[in-house]
Coordinates of C-alpha atoms and ligand atoms in Angstrom, one line a residue:
M1 CA -3.8 -9.9 43.0
Q2 CA -2.6 -8.6 39.7
Q3 CA -0.5 -10.9 37.7
D4 CA 2.7 -9.3 36.5
P5 CA 2.6 -9.0 32.7
S6 CA 6.3 -8.5 32.3
S7 CA 8.6 -9.7 29.5
D8 CA 8.7 -13.4 30.5
R9 CA 5.0 -13.8 30.9
V10 CA 3.5 -16.5 28.6
V11 CA 1.2 -15.0 25.9
K12 CA -2.1 -16.7 25.6
R13 CA -4.7 -13.9 25.4
V14 CA -4.5 -11.5 22.6
V15 CA -6.7 -8.4 22.6
V16 CA -7.2 -6.5 19.3
A17 CA -8.4 -2.9 19.9
G18 CA -10.3 -1.6 16.9
G19 CA -12.4 -3.1 14.2
G20 CA -11.3 -1.3 11.0
T21 CA -9.4 -3.0 8.3
A22 CA -6.4 -3.3 10.5
G23 CA -8.4 -4.9 13.4
W24 CA -10.1 -7.4 11.3
V25 CA -7.1 -8.3 9.2
T26 CA -5.1 -8.9 12.5
A27 CA -7.8 -10.9 14.3
T28 CA -8.6 -13.0 11.2
A29 CA -4.9 -13.8 10.6
L30 CA -4.2 -14.6 14.2
A31 CA -7.2 -16.9 14.5
R32 CA -6.5 -18.7 11.2
H33 CA -2.9 -19.3 11.9
L34 CA -2.7 -19.6 15.7
G35 CA -6.3 -20.1 16.7
R36 CA -5.8 -23.4 18.7
L37 CA -2.9 -21.9 20.7
I38 CA -4.2 -18.5 21.7
D39 CA -7.5 -16.7 22.5
V40 CA -8.3 -13.6 20.3
T41 CA -10.7 -10.9 21.4
L42 CA -11.5 -7.9 19.2
I43 CA -13.1 -4.7 20.7
E44 CA -14.8 -2.2 18.4
S45 CA -17.1 0.7 18.9
E46 CA -20.0 1.5 16.6
E47 CA -19.8 5.0 18.0
I48 CA -16.4 5.7 16.5
S49 CA -16.4 5.2 12.7
T50 CA -13.6 3.7 10.8
V51 CA -11.5 5.9 8.5
G52 CA -13.7 4.7 5.6
V53 CA -11.1 4.8 2.9
G54 CA -8.3 2.4 1.9
E55 CA -9.6 0.6 -1.1
S56 CA -6.6 0.2 -3.4
T57 CA -4.1 -2.6 -2.7
V58 CA -0.8 -4.1 -3.9
P59 CA -0.1 -7.7 -4.9
T60 CA 1.0 -8.9 -1.4
F61 CA -2.7 -8.6 -0.5
K62 CA -3.2 -11.7 -2.7
S63 CA -0.3 -13.6 -1.1
F64 CA -1.7 -12.8 2.3
H65 CA -5.1 -14.1 1.3
D66 CA -3.5 -17.2 -0.2
L67 CA -1.7 -17.9 3.1
M68 CA -5.0 -17.6 4.9
G69 CA -6.8 -19.9 2.5
I70 CA -9.2 -17.2 1.4
K71 CA -10.9 -18.0 -2.0
E72 CA -10.3 -15.2 -4.4
D73 CA -13.6 -15.3 -6.2
Q74 CA -15.6 -15.4 -3.0
F75 CA -13.7 -12.5 -1.5
M76 CA -14.0 -10.5 -4.7
A77 CA -17.8 -11.0 -4.9
A78 CA -18.2 -10.1 -1.2
A79 CA -16.0 -6.9 -1.4
Q80 CA -17.4 -5.8 -4.8
A81 CA -13.8 -6.0 -5.8
T82 CA -12.2 -5.4 -9.2
F83 CA -8.7 -6.2 -10.4
K84 CA -5.7 -3.9 -10.3
L85 CA -2.8 -4.3 -12.6
G86 CA -1.0 -1.1 -11.6
I87 CA -1.4 2.6 -11.2
E88 CA -1.9 5.2 -13.9
F89 CA -0.1 8.4 -13.2
R90 CA -1.1 11.6 -15.0
N91 CA 0.6 15.0 -14.8
W92 CA 3.5 13.9 -12.5
G93 CA 6.6 14.6 -14.5
R94 CA 5.0 17.4 -16.4
V95 CA 1.4 18.5 -16.9
G96 CA 0.0 16.3 -19.7
D97 CA 2.4 13.4 -19.0
R98 CA 1.1 9.9 -18.4
Y99 CA 2.7 6.6 -17.4
I100 CA 1.8 3.3 -15.7
H101 CA 3.5 1.7 -12.7
P102 CA 2.6 -1.9 -13.5
F103 CA 2.7 -4.8 -11.0
G104 CA 4.1 -7.2 -13.5
T105 CA 7.6 -8.1 -14.7
I106 CA 9.0 -5.9 -17.4
G107 CA 10.8 -8.0 -20.1
T108 CA 12.4 -11.4 -19.6
R109 CA 16.0 -11.3 -18.5
V110 CA 18.4 -11.5 -21.3
S111 CA 21.3 -12.0 -18.9
W112 CA 21.6 -12.8 -15.2
M113 CA 24.2 -10.1 -14.8
A114 CA 22.1 -7.1 -15.7
E115 CA 18.4 -6.4 -15.6
F116 CA 16.2 -6.1 -18.7
H117 CA 16.0 -2.3 -18.6
H118 CA 19.7 -2.0 -19.4
F119 CA 19.2 -3.9 -22.7
W120 CA 16.2 -1.8 -23.5
L121 CA 18.1 1.4 -22.8
H122 CA 20.9 0.2 -25.1
A123 CA 18.4 -0.6 -27.8
K124 CA 16.9 2.9 -27.5
S125 CA 20.3 4.4 -27.9
R126 CA 20.6 2.4 -31.1
G127 CA 17.2 3.7 -32.4
F128 CA 14.9 0.7 -31.8
G129 CA 13.2 -1.0 -28.9
G130 CA 9.8 0.7 -28.7
E131 CA 8.2 1.6 -25.3
L132 CA 9.1 0.0 -22.0
G133 CA 5.5 -0.8 -21.3
E134 CA 5.3 -3.0 -24.4
Y135 CA 7.4 -5.6 -22.5
C136 CA 5.0 -5.9 -19.6
L137 CA 1.9 -8.0 -20.0
E138 CA 0.1 -6.3 -17.1
W139 CA 0.8 -2.9 -18.6
V140 CA -0.4 -3.9 -22.1
A141 CA -3.5 -5.7 -20.7
G142 CA -4.3 -2.7 -18.4
E143 CA -4.2 -0.3 -21.4
A144 CA -6.5 -2.6 -23.3
N145 CA -8.8 -3.0 -20.3
R146 CA -8.3 -6.8 -20.3
M147 CA -7.8 -9.2 -17.4
S148 CA -7.6 -12.9 -16.6
V149 CA -5.9 -14.5 -13.7
N150 CA -4.7 -17.4 -15.8
A151 CA -3.3 -15.4 -18.8
A152 CA 0.3 -16.1 -17.8
P153 CA 2.1 -17.8 -14.9
N154 CA 2.7 -15.3 -12.0
M155 CA 0.4 -12.5 -13.3
G156 CA 1.1 -9.5 -11.0
Y157 CA -2.1 -8.1 -9.8
A158 CA -3.9 -6.7 -6.7
Y159 CA -7.5 -5.5 -6.1
H160 CA -9.7 -2.5 -5.5
V161 CA -12.0 -3.4 -2.6
D162 CA -14.9 -1.8 -0.8
A163 CA -13.3 -1.3 2.7
T164 CA -16.5 -1.6 4.7
R165 CA -17.6 -4.8 2.9
Y166 CA -14.1 -6.2 3.2
A167 CA -14.1 -5.7 7.0
R168 CA -17.5 -7.5 7.1
F169 CA -16.1 -10.3 5.0
L170 CA -13.2 -10.8 7.4
R171 CA -15.5 -10.7 10.4
A172 CA -17.5 -13.6 8.9
I173 CA -14.3 -15.7 8.8
A174 CA -12.9 -14.5 12.1
E175 CA -15.8 -15.1 14.4
P176 CA -16.4 -18.8 13.4
A177 CA -12.6 -19.2 13.6
G178 CA -12.9 -18.3 17.3
V179 CA -12.5 -14.5 17.5
K180 CA -14.6 -13.1 20.3
R181 CA -16.0 -9.7 19.3
I182 CA -16.9 -7.2 22.0
E183 CA -18.9 -4.1 21.1
G184 CA -17.9 -1.2 23.3
K185 CA -15.9 2.0 23.6
I186 CA -12.6 1.8 25.4
R187 CA -12.5 4.2 28.2
N188 CA -9.2 3.4 29.8
V189 CA -6.0 1.5 29.2
D190 CA -4.9 0.0 32.5
L191 CA -1.2 -0.3 33.0
H192 CA 0.6 -2.5 35.5
P193 CA 1.9 -0.2 38.2
E194 CA 5.5 -1.7 38.1
S195 CA 6.1 -3.0 34.6
G196 CA 4.1 -0.5 32.7
F197 CA 2.7 -3.3 30.6
I198 CA -0.9 -3.2 29.6
D199 CA -3.0 -5.2 32.0
A200 CA -6.5 -4.6 30.5
L201 CA -8.8 -2.3 28.6
T202 CA -11.7 -0.9 30.5
L203 CA -14.8 -0.1 28.5
E204 CA -17.5 2.6 29.0
S205 CA -19.8 -0.2 30.2
G206 CA -17.3 -0.9 33.0
E207 CA -16.3 -4.3 31.5
R208 CA -12.6 -5.0 31.9
V209 CA -10.9 -7.0 29.1
E210 CA -7.6 -8.5 30.3
G211 CA -4.9 -9.7 28.0
D212 CA -1.3 -10.7 27.6
L213 CA -0.6 -9.0 24.3
F214 CA -2.5 -6.0 22.9
V215 CA -2.7 -5.0 19.3
D216 CA -3.5 -1.4 18.8
C217 CA -5.7 -1.0 15.7
T218 CA -7.5 2.1 16.9
G219 CA -6.6 4.2 13.8
F220 CA -5.0 7.6 13.9
R221 CA -5.9 7.9 17.6
S222 CA -3.4 5.2 18.5
L223 CA -5.1 4.9 21.9
L224 CA -2.8 2.3 23.4
L225 CA 0.6 2.7 21.8
G226 CA 0.6 6.4 21.3
Q227 CA -1.7 7.8 24.0
A228 CA -1.4 5.3 26.9
L229 CA 2.2 4.1 26.4
G230 CA 3.5 7.5 25.1
V231 CA 5.3 6.1 22.0
E232 CA 6.2 9.1 19.9
F233 CA 5.2 9.7 16.4
E234 CA 8.1 10.4 14.0
D235 CA 6.8 13.0 11.5
W236 CA 8.0 12.8 7.9
G237 CA 6.0 15.9 6.9
R238 CA 9.1 17.7 5.8
W239 CA 9.4 15.3 2.8
I240 CA 5.8 14.3 2.3
T241 CA 3.9 17.5 2.7
T242 CA 0.4 16.3 1.7
N243 CA -1.6 16.2 4.9
S244 CA -5.3 16.3 4.0
A245 CA -7.8 14.5 1.8
V246 CA -11.5 14.9 0.8
A247 CA -13.1 11.6 -0.2
V248 CA -16.4 10.8 -1.9
Q249 CA -18.1 7.8 -3.5
S250 CA -19.8 8.1 -6.9
R251 CA -21.7 6.0 -9.4
S252 CA -19.6 4.1 -11.8
S253 CA -18.9 6.3 -14.8
N254 CA -17.8 3.6 -17.3
P255 CA -16.8 0.0 -17.2
P256 CA -14.2 -0.5 -14.4
Q257 CA -10.6 -0.1 -15.5
P258 CA -8.1 -2.6 -14.1
Y259 CA -5.8 0.1 -12.5
T260 CA -6.0 2.9 -9.9
G261 CA -5.9 6.5 -11.3
A262 CA -3.5 8.9 -9.6
Y263 CA -3.8 12.4 -11.2
A264 CA -1.5 15.1 -10.0
H265 CA -2.8 18.6 -9.5
E266 CA -1.3 21.9 -8.4
A267 CA -1.2 20.9 -4.7
G268 CA -1.3 17.1 -4.6
W269 CA -3.2 14.5 -6.5
R270 CA -6.6 12.8 -7.0
W271 CA -7.4 9.1 -6.9
K272 CA -10.0 7.1 -8.8
I273 CA -10.7 3.6 -7.6
P274 CA -13.2 1.6 -9.7
L275 CA -15.3 -1.1 -7.8
Q276 CA -18.0 -3.3 -9.2
H277 CA -20.8 -1.2 -7.8
R278 CA -19.3 2.3 -7.5
E279 CA -16.2 4.3 -7.7
G280 CA -14.1 5.6 -4.8
N281 CA -12.6 9.1 -5.3
G282 CA -10.5 11.4 -3.3
I283 CA -8.3 14.4 -3.5
V284 CA -5.1 14.5 -1.5
F285 CA -3.6 17.9 -0.9
C286 CA -1.3 20.0 1.2
N287 CA -3.5 22.5 3.1
E288 CA -0.8 25.2 3.0
F289 CA -1.4 25.4 -0.7
M290 CA -5.1 24.5 -1.1
S291 CA -8.0 25.2 1.2
D292 CA -10.5 22.4 2.2
D293 CA -13.2 24.2 0.3
E294 CA -11.1 24.4 -2.9
A295 CA -10.2 20.8 -2.6
R296 CA -13.8 19.7 -2.2
A297 CA -15.0 21.8 -5.1
K298 CA -12.1 20.6 -7.3
L299 CA -12.9 16.9 -6.4
L300 CA -16.6 17.3 -7.2
A301 CA -15.9 19.1 -10.5
E302 CA -13.4 16.5 -11.7
I303 CA -14.9 13.1 -10.8
D304 CA -16.6 11.3 -13.6
G305 CA -19.7 9.8 -11.9
E306 CA -22.4 11.4 -9.9
P307 CA -21.6 11.5 -6.1
T308 CA -23.7 9.2 -4.0
I309 CA -22.7 10.6 -0.5
E310 CA -21.5 13.8 1.0
P311 CA -17.7 14.2 0.7
W312 CA -15.8 14.0 3.9
L313 CA -12.5 15.5 5.0
L314 CA -9.6 13.6 6.5
R315 CA -6.4 15.0 8.1
F316 CA -3.3 12.9 8.3
K317 CA 0.4 13.0 8.9
T318 CA 3.0 10.8 7.1
G319 CA 5.3 9.1 9.6
M320 CA 5.5 6.2 12.0
R321 CA 5.6 5.5 15.8
V322 CA 9.3 5.3 16.8
K323 CA 8.5 1.8 18.0
S324 CA 5.9 -0.3 16.4
W325 CA 6.0 -2.7 19.3
F326 CA 6.5 -1.5 22.9
R327 CA 6.2 -3.6 26.0
N328 CA 3.2 -5.9 25.3
C329 CA 1.6 -3.7 22.7
V330 CA 2.0 -3.7 18.9
G331 CA 0.5 -0.9 16.8
L332 CA -0.9 -2.0 13.4
G333 CA -2.6 0.0 10.7
L334 CA -3.0 3.7 11.2
A335 CA -2.2 3.4 14.9
G336 CA 1.4 2.4 14.0
G337 CA 2.0 4.8 11.2
F338 CA 0.8 6.1 7.8
I339 CA 2.3 6.9 4.5
E340 CA 0.1 8.9 2.2
P341 CA -1.9 6.7 -0.1
L342 CA -0.2 7.4 -3.5
E343 CA 1.1 3.8 -3.9
S344 CA -1.7 2.2 -1.8
T345 CA 0.7 0.7 0.8
S346 CA -1.0 1.0 4.2
I347 CA -2.9 -2.3 4.0
H348 CA 0.3 -4.0 2.8
L349 CA 2.2 -2.6 5.8
M350 CA -0.3 -3.9 8.2
M351 CA -0.4 -7.3 6.5
A352 CA 3.4 -7.5 6.5
A353 CA 3.5 -6.6 10.2
V354 CA 0.9 -9.2 11.2
T355 CA 2.7 -11.8 9.2
R356 CA 5.9 -11.0 11.1
L357 CA 4.0 -11.0 14.4
I358 CA 2.8 -14.5 13.6
Q359 CA 6.2 -15.7 12.5
D360 CA 7.8 -14.3 15.7
F361 CA 4.9 -14.8 18.0
P362 CA 5.9 -14.1 21.6
F363 CA 4.5 -17.3 23.1
N364 CA 7.0 -17.2 26.0
G365 CA 6.8 -13.5 26.6
C366 CA 7.6 -10.1 25.0
N367 CA 11.3 -10.1 25.3
E368 CA 13.5 -7.2 24.1
A369 CA 15.4 -9.1 21.4
L370 CA 12.2 -10.1 19.7
I371 CA 10.7 -6.6 20.0
D372 CA 13.9 -5.0 18.6
H373 CA 14.0 -7.5 15.7
F374 CA 10.3 -6.7 14.9
N375 CA 10.8 -2.9 15.2
E376 CA 13.9 -2.9 13.0
K377 CA 12.0 -4.7 10.2
S378 CA 9.0 -2.4 10.6
R379 CA 11.3 0.6 10.2
L380 CA 13.0 -0.7 7.1
E381 CA 9.6 -1.4 5.5
F382 CA 8.2 2.0 6.3
E383 CA 11.4 3.9 5.2
S384 CA 11.8 2.2 1.9
I385 CA 8.1 2.9 1.0
R386 CA 8.6 6.5 2.2
D387 CA 11.5 7.0 -0.2
F388 CA 9.5 5.6 -3.1
I389 CA 6.7 8.0 -2.4
I390 CA 9.1 11.0 -2.1
L391 CA 10.5 10.0 -5.5
H392 CA 7.2 10.8 -7.1
Y393 CA 7.0 14.3 -5.6
H394 CA 10.7 15.2 -5.9
V395 CA 11.7 13.9 -9.3
T396 CA 9.6 16.2 -11.5
E397 CA 9.9 19.0 -13.9
R398 CA 6.7 20.7 -12.7
D399 CA 7.2 24.2 -11.6
D400 CA 3.7 25.5 -12.2
S401 CA 2.9 26.0 -8.5
A402 CA 4.5 26.8 -5.2
F403 CA 3.7 23.2 -4.0
W404 CA 5.7 21.6 -6.9
R405 CA 8.5 24.1 -6.7
R406 CA 8.9 23.1 -3.0
C407 CA 8.8 19.4 -3.7
R408 CA 11.3 19.7 -6.5
T409 CA 13.9 21.6 -4.5
M410 CA 13.4 20.1 -1.1
D411 CA 16.1 18.2 0.7
I412 CA 15.5 14.4 0.6
P413 CA 16.6 11.5 2.8
D414 CA 20.2 10.2 2.2
S415 CA 18.8 6.7 1.4
L416 CA 16.9 8.2 -1.6
K417 CA 19.8 10.4 -2.7
E418 CA 21.9 7.3 -3.0
R419 CA 19.4 5.5 -5.1
L420 CA 19.0 8.5 -7.4
D421 CA 22.8 8.8 -7.8
L422 CA 23.1 5.2 -8.8
W423 CA 20.3 5.6 -11.3
R424 CA 21.5 8.8 -12.8
E425 CA 24.9 7.5 -13.6
D426 CA 24.1 4.2 -15.2
A427 CA 20.5 3.2 -14.5
R428 CA 21.3 1.0 -11.5
A429 CA 18.3 0.1 -9.3
F430 CA 18.0 -2.4 -6.5
K431 CA 15.6 -4.1 -4.1
L432 CA 16.7 -5.1 -0.7
E433 CA 15.2 -8.0 1.2
D434 CA 11.9 -7.2 2.7
E435 CA 11.4 -4.1 0.5
L436 CA 8.1 -3.9 -1.2
F437 CA 9.0 -2.2 -4.5
R438 CA 10.8 -4.2 -7.1
V439 CA 13.5 -3.0 -9.5
D440 CA 10.8 -2.8 -12.2
S441 CA 8.7 -0.5 -10.0
W442 CA 11.7 1.9 -9.5
T443 CA 12.4 1.8 -13.2
S444 CA 8.8 2.6 -14.2
V445 CA 8.5 5.5 -11.9
L446 CA 12.0 6.9 -12.5
L447 CA 11.5 6.9 -16.2
G448 CA 7.9 8.0 -15.9
Q449 CA 9.0 11.0 -13.8
R450 CA 11.4 11.8 -16.6
L451 CA 14.7 11.0 -14.9
A452 CA 16.6 9.7 -17.9
P453 CA 19.9 8.0 -16.8
L454 CA 23.2 9.1 -18.4
G455 CA 24.1 5.5 -19.2
Y456 CA 23.3 1.9 -18.6
H457 CA 25.2 -1.3 -17.8
R458 CA 27.6 -1.8 -20.8
L459 CA 27.1 -5.5 -20.6
A460 CA 24.1 -4.8 -22.9
E461 CA 26.5 -3.8 -25.6
M462 CA 27.8 -7.4 -25.7
M463 CA 24.8 -8.4 -27.7
P464 CA 24.9 -7.6 -31.4
D465 CA 22.1 -5.3 -32.6
A466 CA 20.4 -7.9 -34.7
E467 CA 20.2 -10.4 -31.9
L468 CA 18.9 -7.9 -29.4
R469 CA 16.4 -6.6 -31.9
G470 CA 15.2 -10.2 -32.5
H471 CA 14.8 -10.8 -28.7
L472 CA 12.9 -7.6 -28.1
D473 CA 10.6 -8.2 -31.1
R474 CA 9.8 -11.7 -29.9
M475 CA 9.0 -10.5 -26.4
R476 CA 6.7 -7.7 -27.5
S477 CA 4.9 -9.9 -30.0
E478 CA 4.4 -12.7 -27.4
I479 CA 2.9 -10.2 -24.9
S480 CA 0.6 -8.6 -27.4
K481 CA -0.7 -12.1 -28.5
I482 CA -1.4 -13.1 -24.9
A483 CA -3.1 -9.8 -24.1
A484 CA -5.3 -10.0 -27.3
K485 CA -6.7 -13.4 -26.1
M486 CA -7.6 -12.1 -22.6
P487 CA -11.3 -11.3 -21.9
T488 CA -12.2 -7.7 -21.1
H489 CA -11.9 -6.8 -17.4
P490 CA -15.7 -6.4 -17.0
D491 CA -16.3 -9.7 -18.8
F492 CA -13.8 -11.5 -16.7
I493 CA -15.3 -10.2 -13.5
R494 CA -18.8 -11.2 -14.7
S495 CA -17.7 -14.8 -15.3
Y496 CA -15.3 -15.2 -12.3
C497 CA -16.4 -13.2 -9.3
P498 CA -19.5 -11.1 -9.9
A499 CA -21.1 -9.3 -7.0
E500 CA -24.9 -9.0 -7.1
A501 CA -26.1 -6.9 -10.0
F502 CA -22.7 -6.4 -11.7
Ligands
LIG601 C1 -7.0 9.5 2.5 C2 -6.6 8.1 2.8 C3 -6.6 7.2 1.7 C4 -6.2 5.9 1.9 N1 -6.1 5.1 0.8 C5 -5.6 3.8 1.0 C6 -5.4 2.9 -0.1 O1 -5.8 3.2 -1.2 N2 -4.8 1.7 0.2 C7 -4.4 1.4 1.4 O2 -3.8 0.3 1.6 N3 -4.6 2.2 2.5 C8 -5.1 3.4 2.3 N4 -5.3 4.2 3.4 C9 -5.1 3.7 4.7 C10 -6.2 2.8 5.1 O3 -7.4 3.5 5.1 C11 -6.0 2.2 6.5 O4 -4.7 1.6 6.6 C12 -7.0 1.1 6.8 O5 -8.3 1.6 6.6 C13 -6.9 0.7 8.2 O6 -7.3 1.6 9.1 P1 -7.3 1.2 10.7 O7 -8.1 -0.1 10.8 O8 -5.9 1.3 11.1 O9 -8.1 2.4 11.3 P2 -9.7 2.8 11.3 O10 -10.3 2.5 10.1 O11 -9.7 4.3 11.8 O12 -10.3 2.0 12.5 C14 -10.2 2.3 13.8 C15 -11.0 1.4 14.7 O13 -10.8 1.6 16.0 C16 -12.0 1.7 16.7 N5 -11.8 2.6 17.9 C17 -11.1 3.8 17.9 N6 -11.2 4.3 19.2 C18 -11.9 3.4 19.9 C19 -12.3 3.3 21.3 N7 -12.0 4.3 22.2 N8 -13.0 2.2 21.7 C20 -13.3 1.2 20.8 N9 -12.9 1.2 19.5 C21 -12.2 2.3 19.1 C22 -13.0 2.3 15.7 O14 -14.3 2.1 16.1 C23 -12.5 1.6 14.5 O15 -13.2 0.3 14.4 C24 -5.8 5.5 3.2 C25 -5.9 6.4 4.3 C26 -6.2 7.7 4.0 C27 -6.3 8.6 5.2

């Protein structure tokens, strides 16, 4: 007789469907943190390839690894990884513009009552202060192609990783930690006739894999959460209109830079991700304004190194499942939602979700309060990232193409409108709990996109010019001294975490 997998059923057997980055991140984290309490099985099919992209990350990736006890140098060598101190944006505010969104702190706080950028804006209005980037070690080091993890306490950095090698690296941790891997294609998702909970996954081979909790990591297909349980997809395409990408790998063109390149073009943008052994490249576009062939040709014409494989096309939608967790199924990775890759946030979203799943693990059953709590947090995380991405498209002076004219004039979510109003008036920016992007991130992008505020917090005027000038000069000089002592990025990789033949 079938056991009833309803809300008060004890959760002991977790089945992860899918073996892309999301599947292996989830299985590894569950096994590492809860391995003695639960059984973890992962099902993947060699017949269905992974999405094959997803190689640029944000600093929470490092924190997630630290929590799992993963050694940085070993992981980097295995994943042919390089360091990432931020993102270089070209052509976003206007064609020819350039700015960096760095991961580090900008300036040291002069007062607890107002952030650093108010003091810098005041200094600028008085005719001194230099460039904002000069107050951020990660920015200065990035520009000089330098890197060291120990250059200063709390260096803000992430990585560029080879996605396929990364999944392999995690598998080598997960299996010895107890994850059972099953190779096979899922043919059917078996639902309990009364509760509608998932009972089991039936494979093409006829094997039936039963579980108490199912994590859908089947990518854009969303086989369990979307298809079997019918959880709708909330489409944010009216705000983020890019819906296609062509990706290609190429030989390294020059020594790896410690930042991702994001170069805007007439219908979207192009990425450049330097790894130790190659570069990852792609062009993101809205197919209303650029054809697949045009995108492919443009990508191949613009990349620096020689392509090593045939380019491939991806279609996507920005948005999320209206519920990330429904009944006894949680959707992680692309199965749960996707925000186009401009700020490299997808892997972060899945890591944040699996962390919350572990923190709120439903040992005693999938009860509604727990599920609602989880879903509310997921939505907040997704929506705040969505707003940050829209900012890049909407706040621009570009009007050289129909794509940019539409982005510039489109309606935006109220939540973003509020942020822009606060900024425009007197440069106020904020970060709510659980949001990914810091005040310094908002500030870098708002200024980089040319949205100059009308004013700033007048508290900055309390400091006499000479004193402010002295503070600012000392900060800049200290940062440039630290950066000058750092090894070059390639030299640091060579000594710290070289993959074969780097
Ligand atoms: C253009 C683009 C660029 C991106 N760039 C970045 C980036 O720079 N940074 C970032 O963080 N994220 C990025 N992402 C997102 C990132 O690629 C994904 O978040 C990440 O790869 C995780 O994908 P996944 O594991 O959810 O899905 P997938 O990689 O698609 O894996 C799905 C898995 O499910 C399995 N599967 C599917 N159906 C079945 C079935 N019937 N039976 C058995 N198994 C099945 C497949 O075999 C596969 O193992 C990008 C995405 C796109 C589209």
